[in-house]
Amino acid sequence: MMESKANMGSEVHVIVFPYPIQGHINPMLQFSKQLASRGLNVTLATTSSFSSKFHDLKSSSITIETISDGSTEAATPGTVEEYMKKFDVVAPKSLTQLVEHKIGIGHNVRCLVYDSGIPWALDIAKKFDIQGASFFTQSCLVSLIFYQVHQGILSIPVEGPEICVPGMTFDARDVPSFVRRVGLHPSLEKLVINQFSNCGDANWRFFNTFDGLESKVVDWMASQWAVKTIGPCIPSMYLDKRLEDDKDYGLSLFKAQTDACIQWLDARESASVVYISMGSLASLGGEQMVEIAKGLEKSNKFFLWVVRALEESKLPLNFKEKTSNKGLIVNWCPQLEVLAHSALGCFVTHCGWNSTLEAVSLGVPMVAFPQWTDQPTNAKCIVDFWRTGVRVKVDDQGFLNSDELEFSIREVMEGERAKEIRSNATKWKQLTKEAMEEGGSSDRNIEEFIAKLLSYS
Ligand code: UDP
């Protein structure tokens, strides 16, 4: 096992274990940096399926260890079922070995911070008599919905027209896809509900959100067990700027075309560009890609479109060349740098929780085009609770037509509604900063965790 830092001795050590997919690694890596910057020794365990691909970690404040999860390829929606079966057999053994090894060489390991989707990690923490902290990478609201299902209060598949959870009512289209259409991804469905199988026994429950963003839900969750909001977990340069040089997450499955994106954005006017990305996993059908291409052309706006390499063949023939005076298409971009750029006018997003939090933190208006998992619920928050964007209208099959895309882009970039959305987005940007700044709600929660960890023996 690689030992890349001289971190022996009595310093307090924390091991962090995210589910090895981009949207889970990013926030847990960021949380690790926060702990390291406050003097803890942190090892982040990634797995063989992810680390065979990743681009080097730029920060040296934490140690990265690779453990086996039985695969050498990252999971995709098509392979996830098979991947997860292997993960559950292999990863418990390799995580146990890692903890054992760290303790064996004299590290003062006091806590295992594990992804809430890996509840068996708590058994490992207990075996070694160290603290266990469950880290939720989804919103508190989504957690609440899954918790209600776990408790048998909501029965699945949930059926409309209205779904009630404490203090709120939703349309059926707003709940996570796994509780609405059951049986399509059995292992993932089990995973999201099992997050609650033993989380009451963990020493800590961390949520990547902040109190002000989901206050009612956080209060309700706090009535069940102690919860700590510690987000948004995004690089410090975009928030409180307390972590030097912390400009990007640092561990990525894909290589970002940074220079091309930033140079192209630099040449555009303020608030003039539509940025569109569906994140690291979602895959659109060929017809849908063609329709989006049409919608972007009809809007007549400049656009920066992230189309992952494996999706590229779905673009209309010669589209790249035909629209090169209006658009830039890349396989992956430095999303935070893009969202923070003054040329950005709006973000057409699948509403993954990280992308959502990033756009909220940077004050970017959103056009929500949710695909699956928790994304519909995040879209509901964007449109109805924070009022920082609109949701595209889709047909019964979830298909988005080019006119609707054009309409939604105009709605967030032109006219009165656009002004209101921009002003709400600016308000949330400020509140996000305040939560992470010294003395802010998330900062206090991180400090409390560290103080308790240091005093516990
Ligand atoms: N991301 C990026 N470049 C891209 C697209 C996405 O760096 O071109 C990052 C983005 O900043 C976010 C993560 O990938 O942190 C995607 O996470 P999210 O929860 O939004 O979606 P998922 O990929 O899990 O569906």
mmCIF file with all atom_site columns, C-alpha atoms in Angstrom, residues 260-389:
data_model
loop_
_atom_site.group_PDB
_atom_site.id
_atom_site.type_symbol
_atom_site.label_atom_id
_atom_site.label_alt_id
_atom_site.label_comp_id
_atom_site.label_asym_id
_atom_site.label_entity_id
_atom_site.label_seq_id
_atom_site.pdbx_PDB_ins_code
_atom_site.Cartn_x
_atom_site.Cartn_y
_atom_site.Cartn_z
_atom_site.occupancy
_atom_site.B_iso_or_equiv
_atom_site.pdbx_formal_charge
_atom_site.auth_seq_id
_atom_site.auth_comp_id
_atom_site.auth_asym_id
_atom_site.auth_atom_id
_atom_site.pdbx_PDB_model_num
ATOM 1   C CA . ALA A 1 260 ? -10.213 25.910 -24.752 1.00 0.00 ? 260 ALA A CA 1
ATOM 2   C CA . CYS A 1 261 ? -13.262 26.646 -22.567 1.00 0.00 ? 261 CYS A CA 1
ATOM 3   C CA . ILE A 1 262 ? -11.871 29.648 -20.735 1.00 0.00 ? 262 ILE A CA 1
ATOM 4   C CA . GLN A 1 263 ? -10.366 31.291 -23.820 1.00 0.00 ? 263 GLN A CA 1
ATOM 5   C CA . TRP A 1 264 ? -13.654 30.859 -25.630 1.00 0.00 ? 264 TRP A CA 1
ATOM 6   C CA . LEU A 1 265 ? -15.634 32.298 -22.696 1.00 0.00 ? 265 LEU A CA 1
ATOM 7   C CA . ASP A 1 266 ? -13.193 35.204 -22.342 1.00 0.00 ? 266 ASP A CA 1
ATOM 8   C CA . ALA A 1 267 ? -14.137 36.300 -25.848 1.00 0.00 ? 267 ALA A CA 1
ATOM 9   C CA . ARG A 1 268 ? -17.881 36.446 -25.019 1.00 0.00 ? 268 ARG A CA 1
ATOM 10  C CA . GLU A 1 269 ? -19.898 39.275 -23.546 1.00 0.00 ? 269 GLU A CA 1
ATOM 11  C CA . SER A 1 270 ? -21.198 39.255 -20.006 1.00 0.00 ? 270 SER A CA 1
ATOM 12  C CA . ALA A 1 271 ? -24.169 36.913 -19.306 1.00 0.00 ? 271 ALA A CA 1
ATOM 13  C CA . SER A 1 272 ? -24.426 35.888 -22.961 1.00 0.00 ? 272 SER A CA 1
ATOM 14  C CA . VAL A 1 273 ? -23.594 32.156 -22.918 1.00 0.00 ? 273 VAL A CA 1
ATOM 15  C CA . VAL A 1 274 ? -25.796 29.097 -22.366 1.00 0.00 ? 274 VAL A CA 1
ATOM 16  C CA . TYR A 1 275 ? -23.796 26.360 -20.621 1.00 0.00 ? 275 TYR A CA 1
ATOM 17  C CA . ILE A 1 276 ? -25.264 22.879 -20.967 1.00 0.00 ? 276 ILE A CA 1
ATOM 18  C CA . SER A 1 277 ? -24.150 19.657 -19.271 1.00 0.00 ? 277 SER A CA 1
ATOM 19  C CA . MET A 1 278 ? -25.821 16.467 -18.108 1.00 0.00 ? 278 MET A CA 1
ATOM 20  C CA . GLY A 1 279 ? -23.087 15.537 -15.590 1.00 0.00 ? 279 GLY A CA 1
ATOM 21  C CA . SER A 1 280 ? -20.914 12.454 -15.456 1.00 0.00 ? 280 SER A CA 1
ATOM 22  C CA . LEU A 1 281 ? -23.494 9.672  -15.845 1.00 0.00 ? 281 LEU A CA 1
ATOM 23  C CA . ALA A 1 282 ? -26.732 10.641 -17.575 1.00 0.00 ? 282 ALA A CA 1
ATOM 24  C CA . SER A 1 283 ? -26.995 9.520  -21.179 1.00 0.00 ? 283 SER A CA 1
ATOM 25  C CA . LEU A 1 284 ? -29.531 11.058 -23.567 1.00 0.00 ? 284 LEU A CA 1
ATOM 26  C CA . GLY A 1 285 ? -31.095 9.249  -26.510 1.00 0.00 ? 285 GLY A CA 1
ATOM 27  C CA . GLY A 1 286 ? -29.949 10.094 -30.043 1.00 0.00 ? 286 GLY A CA 1
ATOM 28  C CA . GLU A 1 287 ? -33.206 11.832 -30.959 1.00 0.00 ? 287 GLU A CA 1
ATOM 29  C CA . GLN A 1 288 ? -33.044 13.897 -27.787 1.00 0.00 ? 288 GLN A CA 1
ATOM 30  C CA . MET A 1 289 ? -29.522 15.049 -28.612 1.00 0.00 ? 289 MET A CA 1
ATOM 31  C CA . VAL A 1 290 ? -30.643 16.148 -32.072 1.00 0.00 ? 290 VAL A CA 1
ATOM 32  C CA . GLU A 1 291 ? -33.571 18.054 -30.565 1.00 0.00 ? 291 GLU A CA 1
ATOM 33  C CA . ILE A 1 292 ? -31.334 19.833 -28.040 1.00 0.00 ? 292 ILE A CA 1
ATOM 34  C CA . ALA A 1 293 ? -28.988 20.807 -30.860 1.00 0.00 ? 293 ALA A CA 1
ATOM 35  C CA . LYS A 1 294 ? -31.967 22.315 -32.706 1.00 0.00 ? 294 LYS A CA 1
ATOM 36  C CA . GLY A 1 295 ? -33.137 24.168 -29.593 1.00 0.00 ? 295 GLY A CA 1
ATOM 37  C CA . LEU A 1 296 ? -29.704 25.686 -29.048 1.00 0.00 ? 296 LEU A CA 1
ATOM 38  C CA . GLU A 1 297 ? -29.570 26.832 -32.668 1.00 0.00 ? 297 GLU A CA 1
ATOM 39  C CA . LYS A 1 298 ? -33.057 28.323 -32.472 1.00 0.00 ? 298 LYS A CA 1
ATOM 40  C CA . SER A 1 299 ? -32.203 30.267 -29.307 1.00 0.00 ? 299 SER A CA 1
ATOM 41  C CA . ASN A 1 300 ? -29.468 31.974 -31.308 1.00 0.00 ? 300 ASN A CA 1
ATOM 42  C CA . LYS A 1 301 ? -27.384 32.289 -28.121 1.00 0.00 ? 301 LYS A CA 1
ATOM 43  C CA . PHE A 1 302 ? -23.739 31.380 -27.717 1.00 0.00 ? 302 PHE A CA 1
ATOM 44  C CA . PHE A 1 303 ? -23.462 27.942 -26.130 1.00 0.00 ? 303 PHE A CA 1
ATOM 45  C CA . LEU A 1 304 ? -20.870 25.780 -24.399 1.00 0.00 ? 304 LEU A CA 1
ATOM 46  C CA . TRP A 1 305 ? -22.032 22.164 -24.474 1.00 0.00 ? 305 TRP A CA 1
ATOM 47  C CA . VAL A 1 306 ? -20.392 19.292 -22.614 1.00 0.00 ? 306 VAL A CA 1
ATOM 48  C CA . VAL A 1 307 ? -20.898 16.081 -24.566 1.00 0.00 ? 307 VAL A CA 1
ATOM 49  C CA . ARG A 1 308 ? -18.904 13.216 -23.051 1.00 0.00 ? 308 ARG A CA 1
ATOM 50  C CA . ALA A 1 309 ? -16.736 11.311 -25.543 1.00 0.00 ? 309 ALA A CA 1
ATOM 51  C CA . LEU A 1 310 ? -19.019 8.247  -25.521 1.00 0.00 ? 310 LEU A CA 1
ATOM 52  C CA . GLU A 1 311 ? -22.051 10.434 -26.350 1.00 0.00 ? 311 GLU A CA 1
ATOM 53  C CA . GLU A 1 312 ? -20.460 12.360 -29.188 1.00 0.00 ? 312 GLU A CA 1
ATOM 54  C CA . SER A 1 313 ? -21.694 10.075 -31.947 1.00 0.00 ? 313 SER A CA 1
ATOM 55  C CA . LYS A 1 314 ? -25.264 11.170 -31.101 1.00 0.00 ? 314 LYS A CA 1
ATOM 56  C CA . LEU A 1 315 ? -24.636 14.742 -32.244 1.00 0.00 ? 315 LEU A CA 1
ATOM 57  C CA . PRO A 1 316 ? -26.225 15.650 -35.587 1.00 0.00 ? 316 PRO A CA 1
ATOM 58  C CA . LEU A 1 317 ? -23.855 15.209 -38.529 1.00 0.00 ? 317 LEU A CA 1
ATOM 59  C CA . ASN A 1 318 ? -21.532 18.222 -38.944 1.00 0.00 ? 318 ASN A CA 1
ATOM 60  C CA . PHE A 1 319 ? -23.259 20.072 -36.093 1.00 0.00 ? 319 PHE A CA 1
ATOM 61  C CA . LYS A 1 320 ? -19.949 21.063 -34.506 1.00 0.00 ? 320 LYS A CA 1
ATOM 62  C CA . GLU A 1 321 ? -18.625 22.550 -37.736 1.00 0.00 ? 321 GLU A CA 1
ATOM 63  C CA . LYS A 1 322 ? -21.933 24.134 -38.718 1.00 0.00 ? 322 LYS A CA 1
ATOM 64  C CA . THR A 1 323 ? -22.313 25.987 -35.403 1.00 0.00 ? 323 THR A CA 1
ATOM 65  C CA . SER A 1 324 ? -18.667 26.774 -34.703 1.00 0.00 ? 324 SER A CA 1
ATOM 66  C CA . ASN A 1 325 ? -19.311 30.534 -34.813 1.00 0.00 ? 325 ASN A CA 1
ATOM 67  C CA . LYS A 1 326 ? -21.931 30.148 -32.048 1.00 0.00 ? 326 LYS A CA 1
ATOM 68  C CA . GLY A 1 327 ? -20.901 27.202 -29.961 1.00 0.00 ? 327 GLY A CA 1
ATOM 69  C CA . LEU A 1 328 ? -18.134 25.219 -28.371 1.00 0.00 ? 328 LEU A CA 1
ATOM 70  C CA . ILE A 1 329 ? -18.583 21.501 -27.725 1.00 0.00 ? 329 ILE A CA 1
ATOM 71  C CA . VAL A 1 330 ? -16.160 19.816 -25.338 1.00 0.00 ? 330 VAL A CA 1
ATOM 72  C CA . ASN A 1 331 ? -15.981 16.369 -23.728 1.00 0.00 ? 331 ASN A CA 1
ATOM 73  C CA . TRP A 1 332 ? -15.487 17.744 -20.214 1.00 0.00 ? 332 TRP A CA 1
ATOM 74  C CA . CYS A 1 333 ? -14.964 21.215 -18.779 1.00 0.00 ? 333 CYS A CA 1
ATOM 75  C CA . PRO A 1 334 ? -13.772 22.744 -15.504 1.00 0.00 ? 334 PRO A CA 1
ATOM 76  C CA . GLN A 1 335 ? -17.392 23.277 -14.468 1.00 0.00 ? 335 GLN A CA 1
ATOM 77  C CA . LEU A 1 336 ? -16.762 25.560 -11.505 1.00 0.00 ? 336 LEU A CA 1
ATOM 78  C CA . GLU A 1 337 ? -14.539 27.882 -13.512 1.00 0.00 ? 337 GLU A CA 1
ATOM 79  C CA . VAL A 1 338 ? -17.170 27.948 -16.221 1.00 0.00 ? 338 VAL A CA 1
ATOM 80  C CA . LEU A 1 339 ? -20.026 28.697 -13.823 1.00 0.00 ? 339 LEU A CA 1
ATOM 81  C CA . ALA A 1 340 ? -17.993 31.456 -12.187 1.00 0.00 ? 340 ALA A CA 1
ATOM 82  C CA . HIS A 1 341 ? -17.215 33.115 -15.531 1.00 0.00 ? 341 HIS A CA 1
ATOM 83  C CA . SER A 1 342 ? -18.906 36.463 -16.157 1.00 0.00 ? 342 SER A CA 1
ATOM 84  C CA . ALA A 1 343 ? -19.900 35.358 -19.692 1.00 0.00 ? 343 ALA A CA 1
ATOM 85  C CA . LEU A 1 344 ? -22.320 32.770 -18.275 1.00 0.00 ? 344 LEU A CA 1
ATOM 86  C CA . GLY A 1 345 ? -25.975 33.549 -18.892 1.00 0.00 ? 345 GLY A CA 1
ATOM 87  C CA . CYS A 1 346 ? -27.580 30.307 -17.750 1.00 0.00 ? 346 CYS A CA 1
ATOM 88  C CA . PHE A 1 347 ? -26.930 26.649 -17.001 1.00 0.00 ? 347 PHE A CA 1
ATOM 89  C CA . VAL A 1 348 ? -29.067 23.987 -18.691 1.00 0.00 ? 348 VAL A CA 1
ATOM 90  C CA . THR A 1 349 ? -28.575 21.198 -16.178 1.00 0.00 ? 349 THR A CA 1
ATOM 91  C CA . HIS A 1 350 ? -29.645 17.657 -15.311 1.00 0.00 ? 350 HIS A CA 1
ATOM 92  C CA . CYS A 1 351 ? -29.804 18.944 -11.715 1.00 0.00 ? 351 CYS A CA 1
ATOM 93  C CA . GLY A 1 352 ? -27.297 16.541 -10.179 1.00 0.00 ? 352 GLY A CA 1
ATOM 94  C CA . TRP A 1 353 ? -26.928 17.689 -6.577  1.00 0.00 ? 353 TRP A CA 1
ATOM 95  C CA . ASN A 1 354 ? -23.340 18.905 -7.031  1.00 0.00 ? 354 ASN A CA 1
ATOM 96  C CA . SER A 1 355 ? -24.160 20.852 -10.176 1.00 0.00 ? 355 SER A CA 1
ATOM 97  C CA . THR A 1 356 ? -27.188 22.327 -8.428  1.00 0.00 ? 356 THR A CA 1
ATOM 98  C CA . LEU A 1 357 ? -25.177 23.401 -5.377  1.00 0.00 ? 357 LEU A CA 1
ATOM 99  C CA . GLU A 1 358 ? -22.412 24.777 -7.580  1.00 0.00 ? 358 GLU A CA 1
ATOM 100 C CA . ALA A 1 359 ? -24.854 26.914 -9.570  1.00 0.00 ? 359 ALA A CA 1
ATOM 101 C CA . VAL A 1 360 ? -26.523 28.130 -6.361  1.00 0.00 ? 360 VAL A CA 1
ATOM 102 C CA . SER A 1 361 ? -23.129 28.972 -4.851  1.00 0.00 ? 361 SER A CA 1
ATOM 103 C CA . LEU A 1 362 ? -22.092 30.928 -7.943  1.00 0.00 ? 362 LEU A CA 1
ATOM 104 C CA . GLY A 1 363 ? -25.409 32.685 -8.543  1.00 0.00 ? 363 GLY A CA 1
ATOM 105 C CA . VAL A 1 364 ? -26.111 31.138 -11.958 1.00 0.00 ? 364 VAL A CA 1
ATOM 106 C CA . PRO A 1 365 ? -29.718 30.961 -13.285 1.00 0.00 ? 365 PRO A CA 1
ATOM 107 C CA . MET A 1 366 ? -30.737 27.420 -14.229 1.00 0.00 ? 366 MET A CA 1
ATOM 108 C CA . VAL A 1 367 ? -32.845 25.654 -16.813 1.00 0.00 ? 367 VAL A CA 1
ATOM 109 C CA . ALA A 1 368 ? -33.689 22.350 -15.160 1.00 0.00 ? 368 ALA A CA 1
ATOM 110 C CA . PHE A 1 369 ? -33.878 19.245 -17.310 1.00 0.00 ? 369 PHE A CA 1
ATOM 111 C CA . PRO A 1 370 ? -33.840 16.456 -14.681 1.00 0.00 ? 370 PRO A CA 1
ATOM 112 C CA . GLN A 1 371 ? -33.179 12.905 -15.855 1.00 0.00 ? 371 GLN A CA 1
ATOM 113 C CA . TRP A 1 372 ? -33.293 10.380 -13.025 1.00 0.00 ? 372 TRP A CA 1
ATOM 114 C CA . THR A 1 373 ? -32.456 9.584  -9.352  1.00 0.00 ? 373 THR A CA 1
ATOM 115 C CA . ASP A 1 374 ? -32.720 12.685 -7.138  1.00 0.00 ? 374 ASP A CA 1
ATOM 116 C CA . GLN A 1 375 ? -32.694 15.171 -10.026 1.00 0.00 ? 375 GLN A CA 1
ATOM 117 C CA . PRO A 1 376 ? -36.479 15.818 -10.253 1.00 0.00 ? 376 PRO A CA 1
ATOM 118 C CA . THR A 1 377 ? -36.542 16.780 -6.564  1.00 0.00 ? 377 THR A CA 1
ATOM 119 C CA . ASN A 1 378 ? -33.563 19.097 -7.001  1.00 0.00 ? 378 ASN A CA 1
ATOM 120 C CA . ALA A 1 379 ? -35.403 20.708 -9.929  1.00 0.00 ? 379 ALA A CA 1
ATOM 121 C CA . LYS A 1 380 ? -38.410 21.305 -7.655  1.00 0.00 ? 380 LYS A CA 1
ATOM 122 C CA . CYS A 1 381 ? -36.156 23.141 -5.172  1.00 0.00 ? 381 CYS A CA 1
ATOM 123 C CA . ILE A 1 382 ? -34.594 25.268 -7.927  1.00 0.00 ? 382 ILE A CA 1
ATOM 124 C CA . VAL A 1 383 ? -37.935 26.333 -9.382  1.00 0.00 ? 383 VAL A CA 1
ATOM 125 C CA . ASP A 1 384 ? -40.302 26.546 -6.407  1.00 0.00 ? 384 ASP A CA 1
ATOM 126 C CA . PHE A 1 385 ? -38.221 27.004 -3.263  1.00 0.00 ? 385 PHE A CA 1
ATOM 127 C CA . TRP A 1 386 ? -35.188 29.045 -4.276  1.00 0.00 ? 386 TRP A CA 1
ATOM 128 C CA . ARG A 1 387 ? -36.695 30.437 -7.482  1.00 0.00 ? 387 ARG A CA 1
ATOM 129 C CA . THR A 1 388 ? -33.370 30.486 -9.280  1.00 0.00 ? 388 THR A CA 1
ATOM 130 C CA . GLY A 1 389 ? -34.505 28.822 -12.498 1.00 0.00 ? 389 GLY A CA 1
#
